[in-house]
PDB file of C-alpha atoms in Angstrom:
ATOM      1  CA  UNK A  29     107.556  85.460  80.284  1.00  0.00           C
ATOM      2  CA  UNK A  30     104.333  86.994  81.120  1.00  0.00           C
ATOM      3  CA  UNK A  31     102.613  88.965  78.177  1.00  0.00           C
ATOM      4  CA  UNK A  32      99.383  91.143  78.300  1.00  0.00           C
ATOM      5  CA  UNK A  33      96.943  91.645  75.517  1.00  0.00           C
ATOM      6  CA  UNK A  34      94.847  94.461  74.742  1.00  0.00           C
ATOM      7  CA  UNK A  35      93.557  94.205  71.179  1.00  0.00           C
ATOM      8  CA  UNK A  36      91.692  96.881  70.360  1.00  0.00           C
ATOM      9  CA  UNK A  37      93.440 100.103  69.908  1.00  0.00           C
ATOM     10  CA  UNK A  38      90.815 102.690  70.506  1.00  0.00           C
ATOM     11  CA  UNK A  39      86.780 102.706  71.903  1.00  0.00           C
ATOM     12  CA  UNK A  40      84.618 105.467  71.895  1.00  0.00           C
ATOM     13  CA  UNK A  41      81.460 105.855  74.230  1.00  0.00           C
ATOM     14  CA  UNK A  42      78.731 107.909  74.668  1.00  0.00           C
ATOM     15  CA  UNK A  43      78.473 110.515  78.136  1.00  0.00           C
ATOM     16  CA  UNK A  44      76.300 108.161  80.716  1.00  0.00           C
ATOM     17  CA  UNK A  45      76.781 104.844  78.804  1.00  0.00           C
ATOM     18  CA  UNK A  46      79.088 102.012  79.527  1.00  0.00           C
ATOM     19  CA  UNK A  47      81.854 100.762  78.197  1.00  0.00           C
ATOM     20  CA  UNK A  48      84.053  97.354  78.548  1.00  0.00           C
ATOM     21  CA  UNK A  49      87.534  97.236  77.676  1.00  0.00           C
ATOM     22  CA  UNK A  50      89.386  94.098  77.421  1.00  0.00           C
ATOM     23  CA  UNK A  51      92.487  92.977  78.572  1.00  0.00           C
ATOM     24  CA  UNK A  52      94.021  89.137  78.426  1.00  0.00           C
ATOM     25  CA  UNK A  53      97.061  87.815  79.849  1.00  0.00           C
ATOM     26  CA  UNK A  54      99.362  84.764  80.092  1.00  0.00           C
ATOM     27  CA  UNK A  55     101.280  83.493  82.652  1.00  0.00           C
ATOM     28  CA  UNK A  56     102.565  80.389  84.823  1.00  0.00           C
ATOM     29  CA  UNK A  57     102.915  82.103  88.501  1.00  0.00           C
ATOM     30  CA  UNK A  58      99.457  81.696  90.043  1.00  0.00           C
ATOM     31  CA  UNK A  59      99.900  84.422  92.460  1.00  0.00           C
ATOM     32  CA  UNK A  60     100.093  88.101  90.626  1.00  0.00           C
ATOM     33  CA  UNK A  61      97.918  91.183  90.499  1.00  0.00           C
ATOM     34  CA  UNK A  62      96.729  92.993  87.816  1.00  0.00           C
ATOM     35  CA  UNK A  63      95.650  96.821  87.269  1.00  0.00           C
ATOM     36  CA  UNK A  64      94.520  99.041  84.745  1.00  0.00           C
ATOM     37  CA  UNK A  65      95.868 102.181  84.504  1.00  0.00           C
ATOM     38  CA  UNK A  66      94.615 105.565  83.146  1.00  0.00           C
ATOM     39  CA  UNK A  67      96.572 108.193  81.335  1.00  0.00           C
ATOM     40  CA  UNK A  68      94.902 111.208  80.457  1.00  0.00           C
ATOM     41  CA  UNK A  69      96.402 113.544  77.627  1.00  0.00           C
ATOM     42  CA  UNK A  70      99.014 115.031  78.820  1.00  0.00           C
ATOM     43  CA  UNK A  71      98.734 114.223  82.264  1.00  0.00           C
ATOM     44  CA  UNK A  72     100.287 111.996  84.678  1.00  0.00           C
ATOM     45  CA  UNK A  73      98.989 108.132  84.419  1.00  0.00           C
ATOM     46  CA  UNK A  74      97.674 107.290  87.507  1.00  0.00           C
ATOM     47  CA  UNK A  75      96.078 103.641  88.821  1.00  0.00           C
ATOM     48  CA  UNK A  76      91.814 103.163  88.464  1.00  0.00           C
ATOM     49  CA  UNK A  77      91.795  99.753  89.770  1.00  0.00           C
ATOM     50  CA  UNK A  78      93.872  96.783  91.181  1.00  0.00           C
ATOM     51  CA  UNK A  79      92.846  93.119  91.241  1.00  0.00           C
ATOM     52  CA  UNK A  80      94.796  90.335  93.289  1.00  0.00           C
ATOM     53  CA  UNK A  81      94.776  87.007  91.665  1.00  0.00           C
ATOM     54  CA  UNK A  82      93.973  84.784  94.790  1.00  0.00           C
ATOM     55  CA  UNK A  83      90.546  86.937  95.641  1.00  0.00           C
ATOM     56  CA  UNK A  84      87.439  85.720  93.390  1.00  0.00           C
ATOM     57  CA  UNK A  85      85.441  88.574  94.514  1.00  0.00           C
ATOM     58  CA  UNK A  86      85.856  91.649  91.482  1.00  0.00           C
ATOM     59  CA  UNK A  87      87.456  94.719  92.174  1.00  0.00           C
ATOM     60  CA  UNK A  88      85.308  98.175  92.086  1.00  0.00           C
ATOM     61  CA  UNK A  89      85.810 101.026  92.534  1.00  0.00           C
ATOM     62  CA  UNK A  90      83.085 103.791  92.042  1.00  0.00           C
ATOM     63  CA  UNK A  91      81.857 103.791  88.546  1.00  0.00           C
ATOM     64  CA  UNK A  92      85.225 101.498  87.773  1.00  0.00           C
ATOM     65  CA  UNK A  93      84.706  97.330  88.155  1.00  0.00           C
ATOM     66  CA  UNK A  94      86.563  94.558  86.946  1.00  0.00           C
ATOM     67  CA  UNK A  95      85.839  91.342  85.370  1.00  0.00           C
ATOM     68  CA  UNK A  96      88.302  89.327  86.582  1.00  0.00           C
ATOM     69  CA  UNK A  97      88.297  85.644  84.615  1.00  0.00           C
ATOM     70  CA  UNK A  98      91.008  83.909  86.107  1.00  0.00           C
ATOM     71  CA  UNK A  99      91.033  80.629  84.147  1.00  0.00           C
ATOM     72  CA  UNK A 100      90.194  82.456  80.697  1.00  0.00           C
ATOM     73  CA  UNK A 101      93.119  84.792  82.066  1.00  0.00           C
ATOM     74  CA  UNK A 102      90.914  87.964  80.888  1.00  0.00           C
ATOM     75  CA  UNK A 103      90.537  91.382  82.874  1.00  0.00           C
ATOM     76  CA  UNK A 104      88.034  93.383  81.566  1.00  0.00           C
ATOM     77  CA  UNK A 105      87.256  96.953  82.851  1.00  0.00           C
ATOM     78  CA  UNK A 106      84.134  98.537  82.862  1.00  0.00           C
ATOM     79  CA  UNK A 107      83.575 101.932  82.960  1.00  0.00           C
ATOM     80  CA  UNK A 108      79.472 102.729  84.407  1.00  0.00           C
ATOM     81  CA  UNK A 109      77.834 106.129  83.677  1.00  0.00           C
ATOM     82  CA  UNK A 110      80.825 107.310  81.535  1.00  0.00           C
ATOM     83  CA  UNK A 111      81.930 110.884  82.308  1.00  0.00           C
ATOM     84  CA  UNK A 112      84.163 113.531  79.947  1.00  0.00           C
ATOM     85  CA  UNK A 113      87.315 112.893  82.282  1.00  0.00           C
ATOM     86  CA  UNK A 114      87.167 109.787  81.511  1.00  0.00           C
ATOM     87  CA  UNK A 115      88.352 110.186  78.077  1.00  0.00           C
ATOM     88  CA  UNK A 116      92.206 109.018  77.954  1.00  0.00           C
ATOM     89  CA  UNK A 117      94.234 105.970  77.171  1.00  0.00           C
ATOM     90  CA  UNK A 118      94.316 103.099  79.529  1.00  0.00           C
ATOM     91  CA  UNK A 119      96.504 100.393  79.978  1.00  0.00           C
ATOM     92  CA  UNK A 120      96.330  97.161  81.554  1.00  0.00           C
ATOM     93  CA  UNK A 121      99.165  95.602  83.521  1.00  0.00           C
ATOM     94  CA  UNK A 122     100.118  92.812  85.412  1.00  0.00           C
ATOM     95  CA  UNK A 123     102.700  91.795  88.250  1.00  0.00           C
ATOM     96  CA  UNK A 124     104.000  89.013  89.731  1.00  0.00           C
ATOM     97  CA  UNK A 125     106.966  87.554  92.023  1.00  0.00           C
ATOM     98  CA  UNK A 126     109.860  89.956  90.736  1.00  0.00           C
ATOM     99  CA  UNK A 127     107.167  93.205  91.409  1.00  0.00           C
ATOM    100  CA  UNK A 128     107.645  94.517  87.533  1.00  0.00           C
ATOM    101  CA  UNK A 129     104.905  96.253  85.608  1.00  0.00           C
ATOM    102  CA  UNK A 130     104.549  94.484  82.193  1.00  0.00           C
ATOM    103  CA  UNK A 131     101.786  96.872  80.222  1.00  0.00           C
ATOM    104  CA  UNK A 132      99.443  96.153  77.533  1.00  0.00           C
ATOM    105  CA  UNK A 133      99.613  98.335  74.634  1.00  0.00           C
ATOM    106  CA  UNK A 134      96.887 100.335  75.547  1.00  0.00           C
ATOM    107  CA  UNK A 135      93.237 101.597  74.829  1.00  0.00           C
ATOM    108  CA  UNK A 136      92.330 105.277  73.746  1.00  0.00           C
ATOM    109  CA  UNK A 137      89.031 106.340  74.983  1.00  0.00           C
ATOM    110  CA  UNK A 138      86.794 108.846  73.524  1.00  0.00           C
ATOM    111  CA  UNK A 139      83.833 110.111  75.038  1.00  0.00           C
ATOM    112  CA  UNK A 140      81.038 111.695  73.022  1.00  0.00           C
ATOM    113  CA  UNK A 141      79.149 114.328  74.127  1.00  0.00           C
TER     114      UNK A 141
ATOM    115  CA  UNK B   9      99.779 112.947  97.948  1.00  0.00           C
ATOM    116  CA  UNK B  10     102.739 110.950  96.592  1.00  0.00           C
ATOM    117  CA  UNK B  11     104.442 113.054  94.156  1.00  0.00           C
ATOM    118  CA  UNK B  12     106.865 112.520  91.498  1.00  0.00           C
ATOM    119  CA  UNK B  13     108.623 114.670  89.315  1.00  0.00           C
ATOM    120  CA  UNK B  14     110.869 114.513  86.503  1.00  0.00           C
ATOM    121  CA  UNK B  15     113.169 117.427  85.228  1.00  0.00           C
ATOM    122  CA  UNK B  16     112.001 118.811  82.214  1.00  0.00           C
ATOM    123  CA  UNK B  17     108.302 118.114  80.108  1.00  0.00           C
ATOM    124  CA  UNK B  18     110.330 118.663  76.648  1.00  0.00           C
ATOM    125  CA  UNK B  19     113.719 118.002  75.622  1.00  0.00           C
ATOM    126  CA  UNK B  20     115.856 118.684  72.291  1.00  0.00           C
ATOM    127  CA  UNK B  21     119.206 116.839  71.853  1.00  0.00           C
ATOM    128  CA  UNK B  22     121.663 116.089  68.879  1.00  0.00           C
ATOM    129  CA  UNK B  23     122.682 112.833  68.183  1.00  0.00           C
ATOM    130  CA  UNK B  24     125.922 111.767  69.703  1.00  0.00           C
ATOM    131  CA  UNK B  25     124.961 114.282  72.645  1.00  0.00           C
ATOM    132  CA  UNK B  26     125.108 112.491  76.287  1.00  0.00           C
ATOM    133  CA  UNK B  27     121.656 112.956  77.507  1.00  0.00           C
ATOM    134  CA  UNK B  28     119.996 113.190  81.518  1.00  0.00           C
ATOM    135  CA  UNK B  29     116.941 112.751  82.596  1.00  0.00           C
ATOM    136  CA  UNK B  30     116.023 112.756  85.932  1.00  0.00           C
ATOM    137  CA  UNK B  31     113.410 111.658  88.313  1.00  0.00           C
ATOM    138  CA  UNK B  32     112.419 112.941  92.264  1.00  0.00           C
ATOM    139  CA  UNK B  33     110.265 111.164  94.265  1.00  0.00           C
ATOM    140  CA  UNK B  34     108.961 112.451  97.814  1.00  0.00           C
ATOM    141  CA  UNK B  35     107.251 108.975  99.311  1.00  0.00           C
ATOM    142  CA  UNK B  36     110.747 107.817 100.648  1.00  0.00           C
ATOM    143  CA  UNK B  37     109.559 104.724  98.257  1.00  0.00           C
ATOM    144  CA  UNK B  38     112.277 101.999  97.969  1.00  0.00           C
ATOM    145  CA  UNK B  39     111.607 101.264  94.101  1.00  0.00           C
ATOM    146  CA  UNK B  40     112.145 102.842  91.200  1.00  0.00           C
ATOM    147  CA  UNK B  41     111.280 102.669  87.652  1.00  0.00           C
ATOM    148  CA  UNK B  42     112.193 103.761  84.669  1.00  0.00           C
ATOM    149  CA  UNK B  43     110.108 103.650  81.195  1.00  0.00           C
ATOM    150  CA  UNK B  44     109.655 104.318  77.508  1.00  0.00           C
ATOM    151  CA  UNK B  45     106.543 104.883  75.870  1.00  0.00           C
ATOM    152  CA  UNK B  46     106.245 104.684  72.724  1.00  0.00           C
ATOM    153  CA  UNK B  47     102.594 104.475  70.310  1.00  0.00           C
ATOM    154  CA  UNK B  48     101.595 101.057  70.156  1.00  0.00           C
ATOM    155  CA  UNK B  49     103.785  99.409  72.130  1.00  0.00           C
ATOM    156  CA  UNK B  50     102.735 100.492  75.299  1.00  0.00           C
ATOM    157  CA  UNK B  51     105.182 100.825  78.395  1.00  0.00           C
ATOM    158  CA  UNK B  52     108.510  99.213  78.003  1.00  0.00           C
ATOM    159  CA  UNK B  53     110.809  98.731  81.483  1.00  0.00           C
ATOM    160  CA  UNK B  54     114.226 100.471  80.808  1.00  0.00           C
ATOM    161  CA  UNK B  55     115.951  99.735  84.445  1.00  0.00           C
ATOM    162  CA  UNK B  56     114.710  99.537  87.708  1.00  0.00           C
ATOM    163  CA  UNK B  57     115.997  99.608  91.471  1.00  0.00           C
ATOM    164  CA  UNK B  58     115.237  98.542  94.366  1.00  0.00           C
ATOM    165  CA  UNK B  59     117.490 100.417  96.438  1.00  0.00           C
ATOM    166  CA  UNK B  60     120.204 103.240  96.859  1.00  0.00           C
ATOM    167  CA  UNK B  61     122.878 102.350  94.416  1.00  0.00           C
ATOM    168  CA  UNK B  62     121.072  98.889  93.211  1.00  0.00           C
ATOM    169  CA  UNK B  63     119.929  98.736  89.943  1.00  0.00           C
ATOM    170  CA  UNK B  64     118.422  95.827  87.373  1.00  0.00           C
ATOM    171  CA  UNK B  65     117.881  95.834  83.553  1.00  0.00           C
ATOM    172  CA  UNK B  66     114.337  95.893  82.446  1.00  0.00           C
ATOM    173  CA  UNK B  67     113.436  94.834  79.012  1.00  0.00           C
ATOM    174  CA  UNK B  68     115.049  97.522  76.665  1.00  0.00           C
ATOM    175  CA  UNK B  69     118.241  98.590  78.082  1.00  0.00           C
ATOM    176  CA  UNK B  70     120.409  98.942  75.710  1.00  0.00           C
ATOM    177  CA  UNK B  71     121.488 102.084  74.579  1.00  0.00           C
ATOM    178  CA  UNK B  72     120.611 103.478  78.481  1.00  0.00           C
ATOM    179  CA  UNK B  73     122.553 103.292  81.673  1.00  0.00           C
ATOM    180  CA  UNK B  74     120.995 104.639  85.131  1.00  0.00           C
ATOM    181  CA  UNK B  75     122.422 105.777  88.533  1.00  0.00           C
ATOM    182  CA  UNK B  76     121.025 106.300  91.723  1.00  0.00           C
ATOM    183  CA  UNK B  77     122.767 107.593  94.794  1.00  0.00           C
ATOM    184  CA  UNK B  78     120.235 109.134  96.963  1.00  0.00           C
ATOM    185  CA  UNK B  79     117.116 107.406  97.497  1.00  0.00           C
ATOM    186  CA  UNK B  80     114.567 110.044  96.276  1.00  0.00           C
ATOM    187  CA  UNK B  81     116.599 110.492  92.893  1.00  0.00           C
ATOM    188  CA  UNK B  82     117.123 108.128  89.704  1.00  0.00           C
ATOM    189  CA  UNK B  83     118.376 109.159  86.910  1.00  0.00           C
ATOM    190  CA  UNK B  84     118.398 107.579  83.358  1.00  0.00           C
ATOM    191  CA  UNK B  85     121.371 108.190  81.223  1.00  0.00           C
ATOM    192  CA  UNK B  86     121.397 108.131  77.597  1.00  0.00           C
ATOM    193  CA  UNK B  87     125.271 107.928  76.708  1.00  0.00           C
ATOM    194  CA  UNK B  88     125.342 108.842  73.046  1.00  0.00           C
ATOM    195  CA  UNK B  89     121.853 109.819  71.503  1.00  0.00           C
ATOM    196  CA  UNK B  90     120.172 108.320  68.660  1.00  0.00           C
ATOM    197  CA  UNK B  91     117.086 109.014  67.012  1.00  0.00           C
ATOM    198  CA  UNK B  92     115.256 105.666  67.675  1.00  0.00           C
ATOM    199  CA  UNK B  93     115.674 106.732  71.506  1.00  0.00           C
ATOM    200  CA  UNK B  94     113.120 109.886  70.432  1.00  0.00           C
ATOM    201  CA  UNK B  95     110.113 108.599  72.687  1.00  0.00           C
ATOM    202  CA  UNK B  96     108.154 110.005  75.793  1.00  0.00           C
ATOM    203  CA  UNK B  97     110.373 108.221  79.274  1.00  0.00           C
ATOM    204  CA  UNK B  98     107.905 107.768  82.267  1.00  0.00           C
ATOM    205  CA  UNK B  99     109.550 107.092  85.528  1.00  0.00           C
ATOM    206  CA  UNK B 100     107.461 105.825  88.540  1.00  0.00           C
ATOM    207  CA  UNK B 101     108.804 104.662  91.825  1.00  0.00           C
ATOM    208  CA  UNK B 102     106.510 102.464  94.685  1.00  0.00           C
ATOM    209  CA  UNK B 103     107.129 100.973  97.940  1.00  0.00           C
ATOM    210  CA  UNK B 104     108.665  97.764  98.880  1.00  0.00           C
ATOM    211  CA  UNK B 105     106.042  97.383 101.998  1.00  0.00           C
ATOM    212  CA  UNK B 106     102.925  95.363 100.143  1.00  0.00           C
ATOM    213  CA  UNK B 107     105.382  93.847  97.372  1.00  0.00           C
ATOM    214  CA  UNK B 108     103.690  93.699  94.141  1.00  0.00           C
ATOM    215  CA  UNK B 109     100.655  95.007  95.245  1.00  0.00           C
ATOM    216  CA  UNK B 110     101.869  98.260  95.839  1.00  0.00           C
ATOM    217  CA  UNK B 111     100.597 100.749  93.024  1.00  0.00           C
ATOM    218  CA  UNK B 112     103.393 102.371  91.090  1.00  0.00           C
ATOM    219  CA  UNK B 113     103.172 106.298  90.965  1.00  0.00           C
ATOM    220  CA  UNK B 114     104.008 108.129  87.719  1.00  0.00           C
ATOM    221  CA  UNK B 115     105.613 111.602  87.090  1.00  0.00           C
ATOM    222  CA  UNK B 116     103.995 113.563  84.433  1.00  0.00           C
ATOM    223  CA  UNK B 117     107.120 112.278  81.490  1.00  0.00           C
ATOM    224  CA  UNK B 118     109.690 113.753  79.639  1.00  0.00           C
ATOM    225  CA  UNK B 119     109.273 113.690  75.584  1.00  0.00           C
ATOM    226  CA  UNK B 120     112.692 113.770  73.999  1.00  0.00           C
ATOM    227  CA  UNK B 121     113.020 114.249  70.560  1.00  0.00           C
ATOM    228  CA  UNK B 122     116.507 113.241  69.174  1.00  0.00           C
ATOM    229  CA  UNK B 123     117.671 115.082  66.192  1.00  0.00           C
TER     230      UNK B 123
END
């Protein structure tokens, strides 16, 4: 079964700095896609950033990126310039053949001022 | 924009009560999800389907049953509530076009506390 790590349980960054948060998963299938997720309080989670296993080239996506580590099996986001609205908890997830999310525990995300 | 919906934000039951929530989706998106989120543990898969009256088991059924006879709708059923079922239940639904690449879309959540 495919599990996904994230290990630390809460980051804080200052506005306009940036900030990496880790991810690591295990798995057999060698074709799958990850994504990390954001969830802001009280609002709906919605996706930041997808990576597909088979491309080498890292995802971005405005201020978002990815380091994508395929043989450490590690997925890193990193979060440039970071803004207020980023503050929220995100989660890291992976997918494979059967097309189910299995999530990380998730990251909460502070942003100081 | 893909919108999804669920019926209520906060919900109150009694243990032993038969619960419902629901879930509308208006992408005419094949899959559906269902969720509990709980603090540290992340998302946990309830059920799933793939299709008008088709439905799997995720990883934590028990205790839940689901139906779905139109395809915009799933609901989750909790037959007899317990407290350890108090926990915020995400549903998301996607589309069967790109396969697993195809991002999952969340409604906002329904938190229901179990007395």
């Amino acid at each position: 079964a495919q599990t996904v790590t994230q290990s630390q349980p809460e980051m804080s960054v200052q506005e306009a700095e940036t900030v990496t948060l880790s991810c690591t998963y295990d798995t057999s299938e060698s074709d799958y896609y990850l994504f990390w997720y954001k969830q802001p309080p009280s609002r709906q989670m919605i996706l930041v950033i997808r990576q597909e296993a088979y491309k080498q080239q890292n995802a971005t996506e405005n201020r978002f990126s990815v380091n994508f580590q395929k043989a450490a099996k590690s997925f890193s986001l990193k979060i440039s310039d970071s803004q207020l609205g980023d503050a929220a908890m995100y989660f890291c997830a992976y997918t494979g053949a059967n097309s189910k999310l299995t999530f990380g525990k998730g990251i909460t995300l502070s942003v100081r001022p | 924009d893909v919108k999804v919906t669920q019926s209520s934000r906060y919900l109150v039951k009694r243990t032993g009560e038969k619960v419902f929530l629901e879930c509308v989706q208006d992408m005419d998106h094949e899959n559906m999800f269902w969720y509990r989120q709980d603090p540290g543990l992340g998302l946990r898969l309830i059920y799933f389907s793939y299709d008008v009256k088709m439905k799997e088991k995720g990883d934590i059924p028990e205790g839940y049953s689901v139906s779905r006879e139109k395809k915009e709708r799933f609901s989750l059923i909790l037959e007899s509530a317990s407290t350890n079922q108090t926990s915020m239940y995400l549903c998301a639904s996607s589309s069967h076009e790109a396969g697993p690449t195809d991002t999952q879309y969340f409604g906002p959540g329904t938190r229901l506390t179990v007395l």
